[in-house]
Coordinates of N, CA and C in Angstrom, one line a residue:
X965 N -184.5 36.7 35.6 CA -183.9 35.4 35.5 C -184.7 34.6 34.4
X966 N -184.4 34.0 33.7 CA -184.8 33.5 32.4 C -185.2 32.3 32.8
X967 N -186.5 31.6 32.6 CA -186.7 30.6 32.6 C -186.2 29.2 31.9
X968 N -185.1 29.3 31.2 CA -184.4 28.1 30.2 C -183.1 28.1 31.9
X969 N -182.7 29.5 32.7 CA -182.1 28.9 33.6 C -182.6 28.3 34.4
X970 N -183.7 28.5 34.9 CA -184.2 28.3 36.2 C -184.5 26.6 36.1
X971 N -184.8 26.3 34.5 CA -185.0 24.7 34.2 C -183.3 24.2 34.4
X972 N -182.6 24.8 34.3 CA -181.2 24.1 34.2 C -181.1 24.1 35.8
X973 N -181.4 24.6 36.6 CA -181.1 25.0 38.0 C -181.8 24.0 38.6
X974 N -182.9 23.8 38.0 CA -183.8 22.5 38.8 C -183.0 20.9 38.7
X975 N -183.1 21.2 37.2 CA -182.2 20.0 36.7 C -181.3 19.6 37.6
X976 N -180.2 20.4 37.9 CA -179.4 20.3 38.4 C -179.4 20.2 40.1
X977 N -180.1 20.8 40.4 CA -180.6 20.4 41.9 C -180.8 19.0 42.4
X978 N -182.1 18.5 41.2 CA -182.3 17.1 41.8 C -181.5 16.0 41.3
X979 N -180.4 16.4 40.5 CA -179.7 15.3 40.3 C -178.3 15.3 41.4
X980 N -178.0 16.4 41.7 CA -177.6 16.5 42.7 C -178.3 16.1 44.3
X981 N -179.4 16.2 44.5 CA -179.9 16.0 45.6 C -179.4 14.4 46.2
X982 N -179.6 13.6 45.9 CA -178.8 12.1 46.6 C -177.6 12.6 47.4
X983 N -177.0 13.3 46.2 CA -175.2 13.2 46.9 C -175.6 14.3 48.1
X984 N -176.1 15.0 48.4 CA -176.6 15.7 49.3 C -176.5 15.1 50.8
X985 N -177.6 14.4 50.0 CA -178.7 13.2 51.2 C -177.4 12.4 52.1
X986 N -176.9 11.6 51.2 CA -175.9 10.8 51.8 C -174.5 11.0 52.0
X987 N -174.5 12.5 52.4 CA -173.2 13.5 53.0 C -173.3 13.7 53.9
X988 N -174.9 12.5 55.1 CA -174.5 12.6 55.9 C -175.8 14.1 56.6
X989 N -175.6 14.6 58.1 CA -176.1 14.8 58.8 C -176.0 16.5 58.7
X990 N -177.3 17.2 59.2 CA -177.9 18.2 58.5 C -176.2 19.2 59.4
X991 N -176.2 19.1 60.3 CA -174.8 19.9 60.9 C -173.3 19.3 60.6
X992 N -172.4 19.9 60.5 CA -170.8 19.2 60.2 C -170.1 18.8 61.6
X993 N -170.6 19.8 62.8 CA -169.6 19.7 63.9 C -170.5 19.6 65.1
X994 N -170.2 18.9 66.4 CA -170.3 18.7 67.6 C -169.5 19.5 69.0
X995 N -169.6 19.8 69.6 CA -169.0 20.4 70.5 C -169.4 20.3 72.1
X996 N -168.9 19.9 73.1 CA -169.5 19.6 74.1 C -168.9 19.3 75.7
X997 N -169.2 19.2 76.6 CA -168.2 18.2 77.6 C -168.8 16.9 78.0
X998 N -168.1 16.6 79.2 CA -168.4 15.1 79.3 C -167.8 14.9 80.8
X999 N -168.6 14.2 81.3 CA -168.7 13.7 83.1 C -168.9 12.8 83.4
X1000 N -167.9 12.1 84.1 CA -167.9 10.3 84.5 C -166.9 9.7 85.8
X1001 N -166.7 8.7 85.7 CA -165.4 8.0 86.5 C -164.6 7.5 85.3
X1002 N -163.4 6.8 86.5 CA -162.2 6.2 85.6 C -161.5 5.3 86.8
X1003 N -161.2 4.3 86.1 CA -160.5 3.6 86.8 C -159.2 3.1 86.3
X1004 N -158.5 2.1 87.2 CA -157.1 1.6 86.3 C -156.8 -0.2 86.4
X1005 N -156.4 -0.5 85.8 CA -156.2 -1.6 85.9 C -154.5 -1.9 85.5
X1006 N -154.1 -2.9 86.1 CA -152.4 -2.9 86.4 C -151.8 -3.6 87.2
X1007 N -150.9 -4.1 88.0 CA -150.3 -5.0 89.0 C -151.2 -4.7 90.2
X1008 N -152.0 -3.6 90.4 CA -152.7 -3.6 91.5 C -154.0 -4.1 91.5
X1009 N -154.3 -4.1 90.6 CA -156.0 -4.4 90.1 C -155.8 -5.5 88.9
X1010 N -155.8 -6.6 89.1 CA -155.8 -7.2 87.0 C -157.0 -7.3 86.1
X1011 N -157.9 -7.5 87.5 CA -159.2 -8.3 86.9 C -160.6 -7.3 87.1
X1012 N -160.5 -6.7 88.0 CA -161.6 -5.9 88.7 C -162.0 -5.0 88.2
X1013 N -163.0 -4.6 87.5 CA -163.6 -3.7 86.3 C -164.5 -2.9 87.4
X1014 N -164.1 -1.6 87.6 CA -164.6 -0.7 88.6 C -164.5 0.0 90.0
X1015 N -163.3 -1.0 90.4 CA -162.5 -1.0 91.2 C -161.7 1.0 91.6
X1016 N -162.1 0.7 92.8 CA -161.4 2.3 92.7 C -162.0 3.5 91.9
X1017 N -163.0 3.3 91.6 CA -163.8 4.7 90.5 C -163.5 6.1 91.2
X1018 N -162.9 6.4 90.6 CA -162.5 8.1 90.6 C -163.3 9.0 89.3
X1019 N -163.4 10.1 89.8 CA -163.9 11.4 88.6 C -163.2 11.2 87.7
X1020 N -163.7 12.1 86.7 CA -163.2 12.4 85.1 C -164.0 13.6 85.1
X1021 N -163.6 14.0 84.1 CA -163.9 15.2 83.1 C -163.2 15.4 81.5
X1022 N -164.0 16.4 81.1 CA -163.5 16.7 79.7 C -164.5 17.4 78.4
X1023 N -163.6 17.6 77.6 CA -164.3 18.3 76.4 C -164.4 17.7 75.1
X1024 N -165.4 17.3 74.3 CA -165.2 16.9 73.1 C -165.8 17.4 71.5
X1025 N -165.1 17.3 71.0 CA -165.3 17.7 69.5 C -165.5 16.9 68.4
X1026 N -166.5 17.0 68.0 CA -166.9 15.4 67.2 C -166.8 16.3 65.7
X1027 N -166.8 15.7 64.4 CA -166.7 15.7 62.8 C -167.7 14.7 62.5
X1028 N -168.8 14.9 61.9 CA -169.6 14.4 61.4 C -169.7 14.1 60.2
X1029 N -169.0 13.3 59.5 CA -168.5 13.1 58.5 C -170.4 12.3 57.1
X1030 N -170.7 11.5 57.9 CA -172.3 11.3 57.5 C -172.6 10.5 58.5
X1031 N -173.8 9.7 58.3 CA -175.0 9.6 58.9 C -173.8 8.4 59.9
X1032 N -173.5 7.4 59.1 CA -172.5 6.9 59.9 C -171.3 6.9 60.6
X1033 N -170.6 7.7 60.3 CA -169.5 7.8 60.6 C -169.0 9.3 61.2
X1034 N -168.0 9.2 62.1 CA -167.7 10.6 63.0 C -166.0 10.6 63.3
X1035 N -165.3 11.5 63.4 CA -164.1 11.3 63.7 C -164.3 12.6 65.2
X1036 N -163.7 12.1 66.4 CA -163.9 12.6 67.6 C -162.5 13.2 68.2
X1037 N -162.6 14.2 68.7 CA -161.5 14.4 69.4 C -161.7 14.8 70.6
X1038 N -160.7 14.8 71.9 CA -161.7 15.3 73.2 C -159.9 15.3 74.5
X1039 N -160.4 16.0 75.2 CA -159.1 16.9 76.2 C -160.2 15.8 77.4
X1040 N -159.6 15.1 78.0 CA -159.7 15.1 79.7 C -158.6 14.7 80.9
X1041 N -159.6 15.1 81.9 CA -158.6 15.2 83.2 C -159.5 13.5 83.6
X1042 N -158.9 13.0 84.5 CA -158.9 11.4 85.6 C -158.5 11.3 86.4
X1043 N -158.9 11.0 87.3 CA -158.1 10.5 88.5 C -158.1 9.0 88.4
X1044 N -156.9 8.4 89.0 CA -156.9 6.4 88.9 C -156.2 6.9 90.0
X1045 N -157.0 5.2 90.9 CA -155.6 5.1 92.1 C -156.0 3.1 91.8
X1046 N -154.7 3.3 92.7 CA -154.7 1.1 93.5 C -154.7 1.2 94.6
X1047 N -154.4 -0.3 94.9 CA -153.9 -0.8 95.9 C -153.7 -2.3 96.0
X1048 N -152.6 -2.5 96.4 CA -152.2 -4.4 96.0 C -153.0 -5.2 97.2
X1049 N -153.8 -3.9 98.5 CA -154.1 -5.2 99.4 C -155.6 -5.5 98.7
X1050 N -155.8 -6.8 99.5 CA -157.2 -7.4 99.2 C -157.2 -6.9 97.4
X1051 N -156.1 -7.7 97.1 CA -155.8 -7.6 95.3 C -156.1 -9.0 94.2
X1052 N -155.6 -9.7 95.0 CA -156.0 -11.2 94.8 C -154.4 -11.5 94.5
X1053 N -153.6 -10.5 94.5 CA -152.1 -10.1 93.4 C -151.4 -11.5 94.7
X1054 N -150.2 -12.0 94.6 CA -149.1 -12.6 96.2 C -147.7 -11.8 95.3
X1055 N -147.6 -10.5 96.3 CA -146.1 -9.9 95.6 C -145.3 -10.4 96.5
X1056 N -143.7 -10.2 95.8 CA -142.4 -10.7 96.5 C -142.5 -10.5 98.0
X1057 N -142.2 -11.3 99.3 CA -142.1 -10.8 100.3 C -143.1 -10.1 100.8
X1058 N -144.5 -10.7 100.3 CA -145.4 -10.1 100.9 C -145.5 -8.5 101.1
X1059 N -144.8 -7.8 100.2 CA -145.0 -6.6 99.9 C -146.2 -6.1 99.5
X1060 N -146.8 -4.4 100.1 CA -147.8 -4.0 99.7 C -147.2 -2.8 99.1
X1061 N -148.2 -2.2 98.4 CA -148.0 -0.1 97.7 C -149.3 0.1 97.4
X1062 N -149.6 1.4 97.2 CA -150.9 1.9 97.0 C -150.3 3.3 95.9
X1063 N -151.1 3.8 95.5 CA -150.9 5.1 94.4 C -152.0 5.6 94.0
X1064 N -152.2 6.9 94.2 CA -153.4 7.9 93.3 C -152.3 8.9 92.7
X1065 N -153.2 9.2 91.2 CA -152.6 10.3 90.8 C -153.7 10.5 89.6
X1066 N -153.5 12.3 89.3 CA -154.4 12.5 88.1 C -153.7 12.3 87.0
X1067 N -154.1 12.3 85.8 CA -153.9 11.9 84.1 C -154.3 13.0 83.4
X1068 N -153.7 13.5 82.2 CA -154.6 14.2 81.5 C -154.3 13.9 79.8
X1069 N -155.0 13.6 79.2 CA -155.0 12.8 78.5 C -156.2 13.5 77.1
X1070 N -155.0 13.6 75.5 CA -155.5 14.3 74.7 C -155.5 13.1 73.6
X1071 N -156.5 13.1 73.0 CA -156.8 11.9 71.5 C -157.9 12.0 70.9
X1072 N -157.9 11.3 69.9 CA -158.5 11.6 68.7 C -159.3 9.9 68.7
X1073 N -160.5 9.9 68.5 CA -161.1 8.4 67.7 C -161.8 8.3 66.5
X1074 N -162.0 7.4 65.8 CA -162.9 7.0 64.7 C -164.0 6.3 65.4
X1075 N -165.5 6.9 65.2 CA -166.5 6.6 65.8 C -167.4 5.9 64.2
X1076 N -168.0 4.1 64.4 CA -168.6 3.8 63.5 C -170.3 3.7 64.3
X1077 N -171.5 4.2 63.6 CA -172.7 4.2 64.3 C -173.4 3.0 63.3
X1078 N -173.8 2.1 64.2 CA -174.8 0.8 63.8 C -175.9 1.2 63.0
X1079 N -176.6 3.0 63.5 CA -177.5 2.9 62.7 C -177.2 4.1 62.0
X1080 N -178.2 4.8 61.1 CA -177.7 6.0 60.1 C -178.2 7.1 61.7
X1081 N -177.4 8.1 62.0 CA -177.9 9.2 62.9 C -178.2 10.1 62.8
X1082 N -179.7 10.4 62.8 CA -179.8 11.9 62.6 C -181.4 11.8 63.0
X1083 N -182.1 12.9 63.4 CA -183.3 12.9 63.6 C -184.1 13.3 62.5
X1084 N -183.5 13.5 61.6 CA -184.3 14.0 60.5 C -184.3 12.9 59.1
X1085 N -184.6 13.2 58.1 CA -184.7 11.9 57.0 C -184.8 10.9 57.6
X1086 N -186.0 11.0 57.9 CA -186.3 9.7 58.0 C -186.9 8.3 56.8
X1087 N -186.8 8.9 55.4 CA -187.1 8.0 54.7 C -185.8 7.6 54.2
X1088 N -184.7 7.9 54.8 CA -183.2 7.3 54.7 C -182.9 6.6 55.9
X1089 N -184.5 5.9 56.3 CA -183.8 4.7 57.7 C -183.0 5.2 58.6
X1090 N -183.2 7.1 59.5 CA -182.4 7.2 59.9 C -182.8 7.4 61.6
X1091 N -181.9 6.9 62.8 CA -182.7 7.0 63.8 C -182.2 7.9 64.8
X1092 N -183.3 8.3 65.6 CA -182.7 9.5 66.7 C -181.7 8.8 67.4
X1093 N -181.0 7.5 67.6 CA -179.9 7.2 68.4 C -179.4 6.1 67.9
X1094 N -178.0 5.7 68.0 CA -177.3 4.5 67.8 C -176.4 4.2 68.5
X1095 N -176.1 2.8 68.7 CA -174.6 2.5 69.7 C -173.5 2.5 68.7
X1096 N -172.4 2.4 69.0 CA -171.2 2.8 67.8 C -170.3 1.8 69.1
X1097 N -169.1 2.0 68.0 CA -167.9 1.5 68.4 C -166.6 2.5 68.2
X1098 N -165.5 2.4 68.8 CA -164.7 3.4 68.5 C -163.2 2.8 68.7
X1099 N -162.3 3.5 68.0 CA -160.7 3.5 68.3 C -160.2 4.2 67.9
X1100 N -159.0 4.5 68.3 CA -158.3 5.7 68.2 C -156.8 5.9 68.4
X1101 N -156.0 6.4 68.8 CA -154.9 6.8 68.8 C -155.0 8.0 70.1
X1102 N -154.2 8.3 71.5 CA -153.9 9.2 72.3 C -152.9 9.6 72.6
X1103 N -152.8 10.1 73.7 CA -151.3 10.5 74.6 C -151.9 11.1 75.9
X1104 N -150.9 10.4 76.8 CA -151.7 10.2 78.2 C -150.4 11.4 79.2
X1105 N -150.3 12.2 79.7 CA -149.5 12.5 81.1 C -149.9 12.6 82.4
X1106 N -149.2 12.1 82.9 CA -149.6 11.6 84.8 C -148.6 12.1 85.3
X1107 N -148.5 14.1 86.1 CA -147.6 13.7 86.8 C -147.1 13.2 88.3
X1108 N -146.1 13.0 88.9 CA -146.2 12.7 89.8 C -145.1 13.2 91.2
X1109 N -145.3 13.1 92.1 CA -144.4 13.9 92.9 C -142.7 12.9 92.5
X1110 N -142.4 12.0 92.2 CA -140.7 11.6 91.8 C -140.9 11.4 90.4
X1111 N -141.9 10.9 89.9 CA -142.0 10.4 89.1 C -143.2 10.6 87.9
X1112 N -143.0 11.0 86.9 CA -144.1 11.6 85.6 C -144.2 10.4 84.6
X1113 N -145.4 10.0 84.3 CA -145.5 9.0 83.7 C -146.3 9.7 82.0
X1114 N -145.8 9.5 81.0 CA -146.0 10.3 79.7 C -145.9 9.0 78.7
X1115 N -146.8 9.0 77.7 CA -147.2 7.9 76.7 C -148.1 7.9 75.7
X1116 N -148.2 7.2 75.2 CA -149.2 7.0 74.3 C -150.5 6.1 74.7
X1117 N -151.2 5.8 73.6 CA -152.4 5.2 74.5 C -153.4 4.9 73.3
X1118 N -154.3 4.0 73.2 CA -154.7 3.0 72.6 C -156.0 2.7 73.3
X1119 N -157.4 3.8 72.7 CA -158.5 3.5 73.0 C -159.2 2.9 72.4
X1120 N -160.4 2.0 72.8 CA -161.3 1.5 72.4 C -162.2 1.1 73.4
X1121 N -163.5 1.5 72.8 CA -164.9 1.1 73.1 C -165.9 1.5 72.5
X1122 N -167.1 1.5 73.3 CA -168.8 1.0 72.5 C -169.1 2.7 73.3
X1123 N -170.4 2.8 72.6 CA -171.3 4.0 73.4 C -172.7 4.0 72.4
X1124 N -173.2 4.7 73.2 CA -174.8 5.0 72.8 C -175.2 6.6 72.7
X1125 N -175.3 6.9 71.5 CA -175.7 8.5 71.4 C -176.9 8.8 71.1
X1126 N -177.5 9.5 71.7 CA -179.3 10.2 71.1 C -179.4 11.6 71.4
X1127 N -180.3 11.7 69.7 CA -180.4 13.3 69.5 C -181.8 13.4 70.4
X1128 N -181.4 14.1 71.9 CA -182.9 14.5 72.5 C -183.6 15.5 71.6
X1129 N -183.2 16.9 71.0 CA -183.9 17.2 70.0 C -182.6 18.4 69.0
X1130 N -183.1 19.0 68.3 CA -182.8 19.2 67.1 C -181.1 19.9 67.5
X1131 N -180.3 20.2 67.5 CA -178.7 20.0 67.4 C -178.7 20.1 69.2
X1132 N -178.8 19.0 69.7 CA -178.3 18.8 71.1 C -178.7 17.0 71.0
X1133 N -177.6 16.6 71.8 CA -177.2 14.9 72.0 C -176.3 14.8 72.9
X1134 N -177.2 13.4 73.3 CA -176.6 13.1 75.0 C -176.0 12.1 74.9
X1135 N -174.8 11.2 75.1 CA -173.9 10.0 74.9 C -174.0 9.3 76.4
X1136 N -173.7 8.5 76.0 CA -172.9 7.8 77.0 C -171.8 6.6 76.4
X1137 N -170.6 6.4 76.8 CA -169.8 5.7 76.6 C -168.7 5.4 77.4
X1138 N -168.4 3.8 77.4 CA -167.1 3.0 77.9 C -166.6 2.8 77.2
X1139 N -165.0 3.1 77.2 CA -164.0 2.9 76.6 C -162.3 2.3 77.6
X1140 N -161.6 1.9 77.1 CA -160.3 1.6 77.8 C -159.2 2.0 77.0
X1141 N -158.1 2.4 78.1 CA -157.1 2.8 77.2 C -155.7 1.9 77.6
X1142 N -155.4 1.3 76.6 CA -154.2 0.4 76.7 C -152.6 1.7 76.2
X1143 N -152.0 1.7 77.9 CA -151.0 2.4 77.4 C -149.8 1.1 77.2
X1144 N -148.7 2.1 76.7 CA -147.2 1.3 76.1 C -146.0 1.8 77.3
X1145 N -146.5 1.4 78.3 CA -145.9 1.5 79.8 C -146.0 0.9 80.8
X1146 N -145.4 0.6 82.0 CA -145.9 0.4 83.1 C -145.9 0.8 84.4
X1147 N -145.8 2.4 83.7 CA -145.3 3.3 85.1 C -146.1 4.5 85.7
X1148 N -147.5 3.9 85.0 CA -148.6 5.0 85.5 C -149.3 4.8 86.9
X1149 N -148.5 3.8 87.8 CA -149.3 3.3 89.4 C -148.1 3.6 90.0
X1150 N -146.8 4.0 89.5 CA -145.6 4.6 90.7 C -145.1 5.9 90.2
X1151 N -145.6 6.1 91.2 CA -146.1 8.3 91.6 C -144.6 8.3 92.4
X1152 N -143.9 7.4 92.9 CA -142.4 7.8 93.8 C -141.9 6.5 94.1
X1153 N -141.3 6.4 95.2 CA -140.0 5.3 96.2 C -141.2 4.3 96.4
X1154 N -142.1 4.9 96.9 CA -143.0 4.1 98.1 C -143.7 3.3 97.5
X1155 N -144.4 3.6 96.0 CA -144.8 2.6 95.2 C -144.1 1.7 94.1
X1156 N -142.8 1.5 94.2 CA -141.9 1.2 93.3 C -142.2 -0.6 92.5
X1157 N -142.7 -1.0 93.8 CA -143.3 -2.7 93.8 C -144.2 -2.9 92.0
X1158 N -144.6 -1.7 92.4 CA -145.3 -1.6 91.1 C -145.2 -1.8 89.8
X1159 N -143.8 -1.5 89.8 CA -143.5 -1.5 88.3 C -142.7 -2.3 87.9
X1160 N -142.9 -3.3 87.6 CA -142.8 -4.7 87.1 C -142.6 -5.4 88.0
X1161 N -143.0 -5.6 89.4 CA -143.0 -6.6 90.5 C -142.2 -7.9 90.1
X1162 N -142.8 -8.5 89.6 CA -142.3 -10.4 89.3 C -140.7 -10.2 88.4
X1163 N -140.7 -9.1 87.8 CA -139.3 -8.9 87.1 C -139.4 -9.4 85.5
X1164 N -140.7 -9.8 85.3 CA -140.6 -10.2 84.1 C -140.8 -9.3 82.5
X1165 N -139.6 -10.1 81.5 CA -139.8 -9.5 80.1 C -140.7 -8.7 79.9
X1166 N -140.8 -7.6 79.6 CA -142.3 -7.0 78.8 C -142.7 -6.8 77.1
X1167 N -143.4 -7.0 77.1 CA -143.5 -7.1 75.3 C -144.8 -5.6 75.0
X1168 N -144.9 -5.6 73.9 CA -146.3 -4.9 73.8 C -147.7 -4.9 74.4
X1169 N -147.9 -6.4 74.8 CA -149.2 -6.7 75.4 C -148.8 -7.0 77.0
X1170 N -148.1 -7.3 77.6 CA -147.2 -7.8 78.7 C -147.4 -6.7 79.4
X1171 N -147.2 -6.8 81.1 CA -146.6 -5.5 82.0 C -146.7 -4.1 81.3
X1172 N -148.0 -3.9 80.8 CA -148.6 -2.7 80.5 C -149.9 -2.0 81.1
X1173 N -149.6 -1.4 81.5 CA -151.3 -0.2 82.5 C -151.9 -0.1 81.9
X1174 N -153.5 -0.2 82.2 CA -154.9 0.1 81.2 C -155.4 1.2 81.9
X1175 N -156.0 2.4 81.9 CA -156.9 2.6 82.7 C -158.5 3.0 81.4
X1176 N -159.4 2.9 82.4 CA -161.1 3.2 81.5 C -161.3 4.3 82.0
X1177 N -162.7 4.4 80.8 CA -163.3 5.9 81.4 C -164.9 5.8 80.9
X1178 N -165.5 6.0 81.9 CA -166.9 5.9 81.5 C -167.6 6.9 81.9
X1179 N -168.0 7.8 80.4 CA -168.4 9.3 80.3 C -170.0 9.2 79.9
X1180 N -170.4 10.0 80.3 CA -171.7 10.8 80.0 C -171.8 11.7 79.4
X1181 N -172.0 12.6 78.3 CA -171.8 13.5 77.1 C -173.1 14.7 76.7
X1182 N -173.0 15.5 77.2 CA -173.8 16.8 76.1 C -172.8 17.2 74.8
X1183 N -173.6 17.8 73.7 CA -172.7 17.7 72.6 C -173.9 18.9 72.2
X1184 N -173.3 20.2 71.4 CA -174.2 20.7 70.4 C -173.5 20.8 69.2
X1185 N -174.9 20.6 68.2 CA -174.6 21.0 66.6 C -173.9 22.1 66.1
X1186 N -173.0 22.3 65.4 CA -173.2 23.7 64.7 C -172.3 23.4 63.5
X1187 N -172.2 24.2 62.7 CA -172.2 24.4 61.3 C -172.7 23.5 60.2
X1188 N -174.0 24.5 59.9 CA -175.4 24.1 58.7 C -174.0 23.4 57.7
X1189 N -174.7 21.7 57.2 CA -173.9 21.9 55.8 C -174.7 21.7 54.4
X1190 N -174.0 22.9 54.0 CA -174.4 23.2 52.9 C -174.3 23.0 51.3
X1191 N -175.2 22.2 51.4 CA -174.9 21.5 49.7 C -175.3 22.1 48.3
X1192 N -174.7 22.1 47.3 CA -174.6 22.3 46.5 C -176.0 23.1 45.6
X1193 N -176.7 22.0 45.8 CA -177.9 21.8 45.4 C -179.0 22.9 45.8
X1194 N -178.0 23.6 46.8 CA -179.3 24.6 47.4 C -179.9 25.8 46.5
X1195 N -178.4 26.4 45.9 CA -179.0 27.5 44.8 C -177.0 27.5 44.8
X1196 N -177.4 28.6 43.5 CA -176.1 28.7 42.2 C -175.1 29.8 43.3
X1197 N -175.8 30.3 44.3 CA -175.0 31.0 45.1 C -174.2 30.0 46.2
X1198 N -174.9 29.3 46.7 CA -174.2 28.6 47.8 C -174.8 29.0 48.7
X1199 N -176.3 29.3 48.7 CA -177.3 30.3 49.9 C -178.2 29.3 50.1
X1200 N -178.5 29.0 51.7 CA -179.6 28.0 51.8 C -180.7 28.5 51.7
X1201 N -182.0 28.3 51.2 CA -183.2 28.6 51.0 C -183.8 28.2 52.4

């Protein structure tokens, strides 16, 4: 190997090296599950943040796009139930209904991190953990013994991620999901009260079910990425 290349190879390394740097985090992909509760909120619950906590589960797949920024995708199962008594709710005729049922529920979010993440470069300001924010786009099915409740869904929320050490990270996050329904609390006959009780108009934001989910997360690293700059083959040194 000729030394007029090996000067061109350097050259080109360190002018390349930035765009490297700020492509973001030494692995491309995440992979992991995730363990929590979930609750719902609806004609049975309006106000009560925790109310009813049931399990969750699930699997997630994160894209590490750079230091800030992630696009997520993740499969889980929930359970939500109600109950209109001791609701604060006054339905028609002093009517009551109650409802449990599981959900399973597939989507994708855009994850933004407050700080740069990664445990390593650190002369790129970058820290072993940050809180982020997220939204996304889903689709939710609940079935039920008369009645299957199937939609779309509209997450958002906050979380906190930290790399414990070199490709393993532990999350935690709250999120809520606004579906474009109001028929995820009547599972049959018996809970019918449910679904739109008062009788009124619904619009987009109106007589629509939320339910949350607040997860706990292991995640591992994998696939090294590999920049340019490493050598003329594409081989990491």
């Amino acid at each position: 190997m000729s030394s007029t290349f090996l000067q061109r190879w350097l050259i080109l390394c360190l002018l390349n090296l930035p765009f490297c740097l700020v492509s973001g985090q030494e692995f491309l992909y995440e992979v992991g599950g995730m363990a929590g509760g979930s609750f719902y909120m609806g004609d049975a619950n309006k106000t009560v943040l925790f109310r009813g906590l049931n399990p969750a589960g699930g699997v997630v797949f994160r894209y590490n796009a750079n230091f800030r920024i992630a696009l997520k995708g993740n499969l889980a199962y929930a359970m939500v139930s109600g109950t209109t008594q001791n609701s604060g709710n006054a339905f028609p005729n002093g009517a009551q209904a109650s409802f449990s049922r599981g959900l399973v529920e597939l989507g994708g979010q855009f994850e933004y991190n407050f700080f740069p993440y990664s445990d390593k470069f650190a002369y790129l300001n970058t820290r072993r953990y940050s809180p982020y924010i997220l939204i996304g786009l889903g689709a939710t099915v609940a079935p039920g013994k008369g009645s299957t409740f199937a939609g779309m869904n509209i997450p958002i929320g906050t979380g906190i991620k930290y790399k414990l050490k070199n490709r393993l990270n532990l999350g935690l996050e709250f999120s809520v999901r606004k579906l474009f329904g109001d028929g995820l609390d009547v599972t049959d006959d018996s809970n019918r009260l449910l679904d739109n009780p008062y009788g009124i108009s619904g619009s987009m934001m109106k007589n629509k079910d939320w339910y949350s989910l607040l997860m706990f997360s292991i995640t591992w690293d994998f696939g090294p990425r590999n920049c340019q700059c490493n050598s003329s083959d594409n081989i990491l040194f």
